[in-house]
PDB file of C-alpha atoms in Angstrom:
ATOM      1  CA  MET V   1     105.505 104.667 108.669  1.00  0.00           C
ATOM      2  CA  LEU V   2     104.147 101.125 108.662  1.00  0.00           C
ATOM      3  CA  SER V   3     106.592  99.960 105.996  1.00  0.00           C
ATOM      4  CA  GLU V   4     109.432 101.558 107.961  1.00  0.00           C
ATOM      5  CA  LEU V   5     108.267  99.759 111.106  1.00  0.00           C
ATOM      6  CA  LEU V   6     108.202  96.438 109.266  1.00  0.00           C
ATOM      7  CA  THR V   7     111.582  97.042 107.622  1.00  0.00           C
ATOM      8  CA  ASN V   8     113.262  97.976 110.909  1.00  0.00           C
ATOM      9  CA  TRP V   9     111.265  95.622 113.143  1.00  0.00           C
ATOM     10  CA  SER V  10     114.363  94.260 114.894  1.00  0.00           C
ATOM     11  CA  LEU V  11     115.509  97.756 115.924  1.00  0.00           C
ATOM     12  CA  TYR V  12     112.386  98.627 117.936  1.00  0.00           C
ATOM     13  CA  THR V  13     112.427  97.915 121.659  1.00  0.00           C
ATOM     14  CA  ASN V  14     108.669  98.337 122.192  1.00  0.00           C
ATOM     15  CA  LYS V  15     107.246  96.745 119.062  1.00  0.00           C
ATOM     16  CA  ALA V  16     103.693  96.385 120.354  1.00  0.00           C
ATOM     17  CA  ALA V  17     103.371 100.072 121.270  1.00  0.00           C
ATOM     18  CA  ALA V  18     104.676 101.211 117.881  1.00  0.00           C
ATOM     19  CA  LEU V  19     102.370  98.839 115.996  1.00  0.00           C
ATOM     20  CA  ILE V  20      99.297  99.708 118.075  1.00  0.00           C
ATOM     21  CA  THR V  21      99.971 103.438 117.648  1.00  0.00           C
ATOM     22  CA  LEU V  22     100.126 103.083 113.880  1.00  0.00           C
ATOM     23  CA  LEU V  23      97.003 100.906 113.760  1.00  0.00           C
ATOM     24  CA  VAL V  24      95.076 103.480 115.819  1.00  0.00           C
ATOM     25  CA  ILE V  25      96.152 106.255 113.426  1.00  0.00           C
ATOM     26  CA  ILE V  26      95.060 104.139 110.443  1.00  0.00           C
ATOM     27  CA  ALA V  27      91.695 103.407 112.079  1.00  0.00           C
ATOM     28  CA  ILE V  28      91.105 107.101 112.845  1.00  0.00           C
ATOM     29  CA  ASN V  29      91.861 108.071 109.243  1.00  0.00           C
ATOM     30  CA  LEU V  30      89.490 105.431 107.907  1.00  0.00           C
ATOM     31  CA  ALA V  31      86.796 106.459 110.396  1.00  0.00           C
ATOM     32  CA  ILE V  32      87.080 110.092 109.308  1.00  0.00           C
ATOM     33  CA  GLY V  33      86.675 108.889 105.730  1.00  0.00           C
ATOM     34  CA  ILE V  34      83.114 107.674 106.298  1.00  0.00           C
ATOM     35  CA  LEU V  35      81.945 111.236 107.020  1.00  0.00           C
ATOM     36  CA  PRO V  36      80.157 112.934 104.138  1.00  0.00           C
ATOM     37  CA  HIS V  37      82.296 114.971 101.701  1.00  0.00           C
ATOM     38  CA  VAL V  38      85.473 113.135 102.756  1.00  0.00           C
ATOM     39  CA  ASP V  39      86.761 110.619 100.231  1.00  0.00           C
ATOM     40  CA  ASN V  40      87.924 107.448 101.946  1.00  0.00           C
ATOM     41  CA  PHE V  41      89.306 106.143  98.659  1.00  0.00           C
ATOM     42  CA  ALA V  42      91.854 108.970  98.794  1.00  0.00           C
ATOM     43  CA  HIS V  43      92.855 107.840 102.304  1.00  0.00           C
ATOM     44  CA  ILE V  44      93.163 104.216 101.184  1.00  0.00           C
ATOM     45  CA  GLY V  45      95.076 105.171  98.027  1.00  0.00           C
ATOM     46  CA  GLY V  46      97.438 107.388 100.005  1.00  0.00           C
ATOM     47  CA  PHE V  47      97.987 104.659 102.587  1.00  0.00           C
ATOM     48  CA  LEU V  48      98.784 101.990  99.978  1.00  0.00           C
ATOM     49  CA  THR V  49     100.996 104.336  97.955  1.00  0.00           C
ATOM     50  CA  GLY V  50     102.926 105.394 101.057  1.00  0.00           C
ATOM     51  CA  PHE V  51     103.192 101.789 102.241  1.00  0.00           C
ATOM     52  CA  PHE V  52     104.679 100.572  98.960  1.00  0.00           C
ATOM     53  CA  LEU V  53     106.864 103.657  98.448  1.00  0.00           C
ATOM     54  CA  GLY V  54     108.302 103.054 101.907  1.00  0.00           C
ATOM     55  CA  PHE V  55     109.655  99.712 100.718  1.00  0.00           C
ATOM     56  CA  VAL V  56     110.908 101.170  97.431  1.00  0.00           C
ATOM     57  CA  LEU V  57     112.580 104.326  98.763  1.00  0.00           C
ATOM     58  CA  LEU V  58     113.685 103.265 102.259  1.00  0.00           C
ATOM     59  CA  PRO V  59     115.434  99.884 102.086  1.00  0.00           C
ATOM     60  CA  ARG V  60     117.684  99.148 105.056  1.00  0.00           C
ATOM     61  CA  PRO V  61     121.257  98.112 104.194  1.00  0.00           C
ATOM     62  CA  ARG V  62     122.591  94.980 105.791  1.00  0.00           C
ATOM     63  CA  TYR V  63     124.383  95.506 109.099  1.00  0.00           C
ATOM     64  CA  GLY V  64     128.135  95.601 108.564  1.00  0.00           C
ATOM     65  CA  TRP V  65     127.901  96.148 104.811  1.00  0.00           C
ATOM     66  CA  LEU V  66     130.178  99.194 104.909  1.00  0.00           C
ATOM     67  CA  ASP V  67     132.852  97.210 106.749  1.00  0.00           C
ATOM     68  CA  GLY V  68     132.785  94.610 103.978  1.00  0.00           C
ATOM     69  CA  ARG V  69     134.070  97.108 101.438  1.00  0.00           C
ATOM     70  CA  ASN V  70     137.423  97.245 103.262  1.00  0.00           C
ATOM     71  CA  LEU V  71     138.032  93.493 103.028  1.00  0.00           C
ATOM     72  CA  PRO V  72     140.765  92.077 100.796  1.00  0.00           C
ATOM     73  CA  GLY V  73     139.822  91.214  97.214  1.00  0.00           C
ATOM     74  CA  SER V  74     139.714  87.451  97.856  1.00  0.00           C
ATOM     75  CA  ALA V  75     137.058  87.769 100.600  1.00  0.00           C
ATOM     76  CA  ALA V  76     133.440  87.127  99.739  1.00  0.00           C
ATOM     77  CA  ILE V  77     131.455  90.354  99.760  1.00  0.00           C
ATOM     78  CA  LYS V  78     127.842  90.151 100.822  1.00  0.00           C
ATOM     79  CA  SER V  79     125.160  92.014  98.950  1.00  0.00           C
ATOM     80  CA  LYS V  80     124.099  95.384 100.354  1.00  0.00           C
ATOM     81  CA  TYR V  81     120.508  94.140 100.811  1.00  0.00           C
ATOM     82  CA  LYS V  82     119.017  90.781 101.681  1.00  0.00           C
ATOM     83  CA  THR V  83     117.208  88.744  99.020  1.00  0.00           C
ATOM     84  CA  HIS V  84     113.767  89.324 100.514  1.00  0.00           C
ATOM     85  CA  GLN V  85     114.375  93.083 100.330  1.00  0.00           C
ATOM     86  CA  TYR V  86     115.017  92.876  96.591  1.00  0.00           C
ATOM     87  CA  VAL V  87     111.848  90.819  96.137  1.00  0.00           C
ATOM     88  CA  LEU V  88     109.816  93.223  98.283  1.00  0.00           C
ATOM     89  CA  TRP V  89     111.247  96.188  96.372  1.00  0.00           C
ATOM     90  CA  LEU V  90     110.318  94.641  93.019  1.00  0.00           C
ATOM     91  CA  VAL V  91     106.806  93.586  94.105  1.00  0.00           C
ATOM     92  CA  SER V  92     106.135  97.032  95.604  1.00  0.00           C
ATOM     93  CA  LEU V  93     107.350  98.793  92.477  1.00  0.00           C
ATOM     94  CA  VAL V  94     105.193  96.598  90.212  1.00  0.00           C
ATOM     95  CA  LEU V  95     102.107  97.156  92.403  1.00  0.00           C
ATOM     96  CA  LEU V  96     102.722 100.922  92.464  1.00  0.00           C
ATOM     97  CA  ILE V  97     103.031 101.120  88.684  1.00  0.00           C
ATOM     98  CA  ALA V  98      99.987  98.873  88.132  1.00  0.00           C
ATOM     99  CA  GLY V  99      97.842 100.789  90.634  1.00  0.00           C
ATOM    100  CA  LEU V 100      98.801 104.161  89.198  1.00  0.00           C
ATOM    101  CA  THR V 101      98.151 102.940  85.651  1.00  0.00           C
ATOM    102  CA  VAL V 102      94.708 101.550  86.522  1.00  0.00           C
ATOM    103  CA  ALA V 103      93.773 104.712  88.424  1.00  0.00           C
ATOM    104  CA  LEU V 104      94.857 106.996  85.579  1.00  0.00           C
ATOM    105  CA  VAL V 105      93.070 104.920  82.939  1.00  0.00           C
ATOM    106  CA  MET V 106      89.852 104.986  84.978  1.00  0.00           C
ATOM    107  CA  LEU V 107      90.245 108.734  85.564  1.00  0.00           C
ATOM    108  CA  PHE V 108      90.784 109.636  81.914  1.00  0.00           C
ATOM    109  CA  ARG V 109      87.981 107.341  80.724  1.00  0.00           C
ATOM    110  CA  GLY V 110      85.627 108.948  83.223  1.00  0.00           C
ATOM    111  CA  GLU V 111      84.668 105.651  84.820  1.00  0.00           C
ATOM    112  CA  ASN V 112      83.040 105.556  88.235  1.00  0.00           C
ATOM    113  CA  GLY V 113      84.394 102.735  90.382  1.00  0.00           C
ATOM    114  CA  ASN V 114      81.102 102.575  92.297  1.00  0.00           C
ATOM    115  CA  ASP V 115      79.379 101.336  89.118  1.00  0.00           C
ATOM    116  CA  ARG V 116      81.424  98.123  89.290  1.00  0.00           C
ATOM    117  CA  CYS V 117      81.194  97.654  93.055  1.00  0.00           C
ATOM    118  CA  ARG V 118      77.795  97.877  94.743  1.00  0.00           C
ATOM    119  CA  TRP V 119      79.068  98.182  98.339  1.00  0.00           C
ATOM    120  CA  CYS V 120      82.070 100.464  97.684  1.00  0.00           C
ATOM    121  CA  HIS V 121      80.053 103.659  98.183  1.00  0.00           C
ATOM    122  CA  TYR V 122      79.708 102.716 101.868  1.00  0.00           C
ATOM    123  CA  MET V 123      83.484 103.091 102.219  1.00  0.00           C
ATOM    124  CA  SER V 124      83.172 106.821 101.500  1.00  0.00           C
ATOM    125  CA  CYS V 125      79.946 107.611 103.332  1.00  0.00           C
ATOM    126  CA  VAL V 126      77.699 105.722 105.721  1.00  0.00           C
ATOM    127  CA  PRO V 127      74.183 107.220 105.819  1.00  0.00           C
ATOM    128  CA  THR V 128      72.834 108.001 109.275  1.00  0.00           C
ATOM    129  CA  SER V 129      69.988 110.023 110.704  1.00  0.00           C
ATOM    130  CA  SER V 130      72.354 113.031 110.915  1.00  0.00           C
ATOM    131  CA  TRP V 131      73.402 113.166 107.230  1.00  0.00           C
ATOM    132  CA  ASN V 132      72.517 111.909 103.799  1.00  0.00           C
ATOM    133  CA  CYS V 133      74.990 110.438 101.320  1.00  0.00           C
ATOM    134  CA  GLU V 134      72.999 111.032  98.151  1.00  0.00           C
ATOM    135  CA  GLY V 135      75.252 113.849  96.937  1.00  0.00           C
ATOM    136  CA  ASN V 136      78.406 111.732  97.378  1.00  0.00           C
ATOM    137  CA  VAL V 137      77.506 108.864  95.058  1.00  0.00           C
TER     138      VAL V 137
END
């Protein structure tokens, strides 16, 4: 939803409300992820994957592109997408492939990401007086 909002930013009449709504939803999902037995890394991975897939799968064609197909042969035809959309599509696709590759390699090697990052376990569970995070590490 966030990538769609950014792609179609000029179409929204109340940009602030749409952005604040999405940021509140993101914050709620991340806050739920610090509860025990809920993996925040799954929330973060799903958010990043959805964000990048939104740019890859939902590009917005240039306004008036369909009308350009009916022009005479000597007229200059504009590209269906703007240059920054091609760059964003390529960068998103590369990041998706790299992230998926790294995640699969770590999964099949049986590596624990918390061994390489001392503070990362706090992203999945914050110990309080009400619960203990020992079983989640």
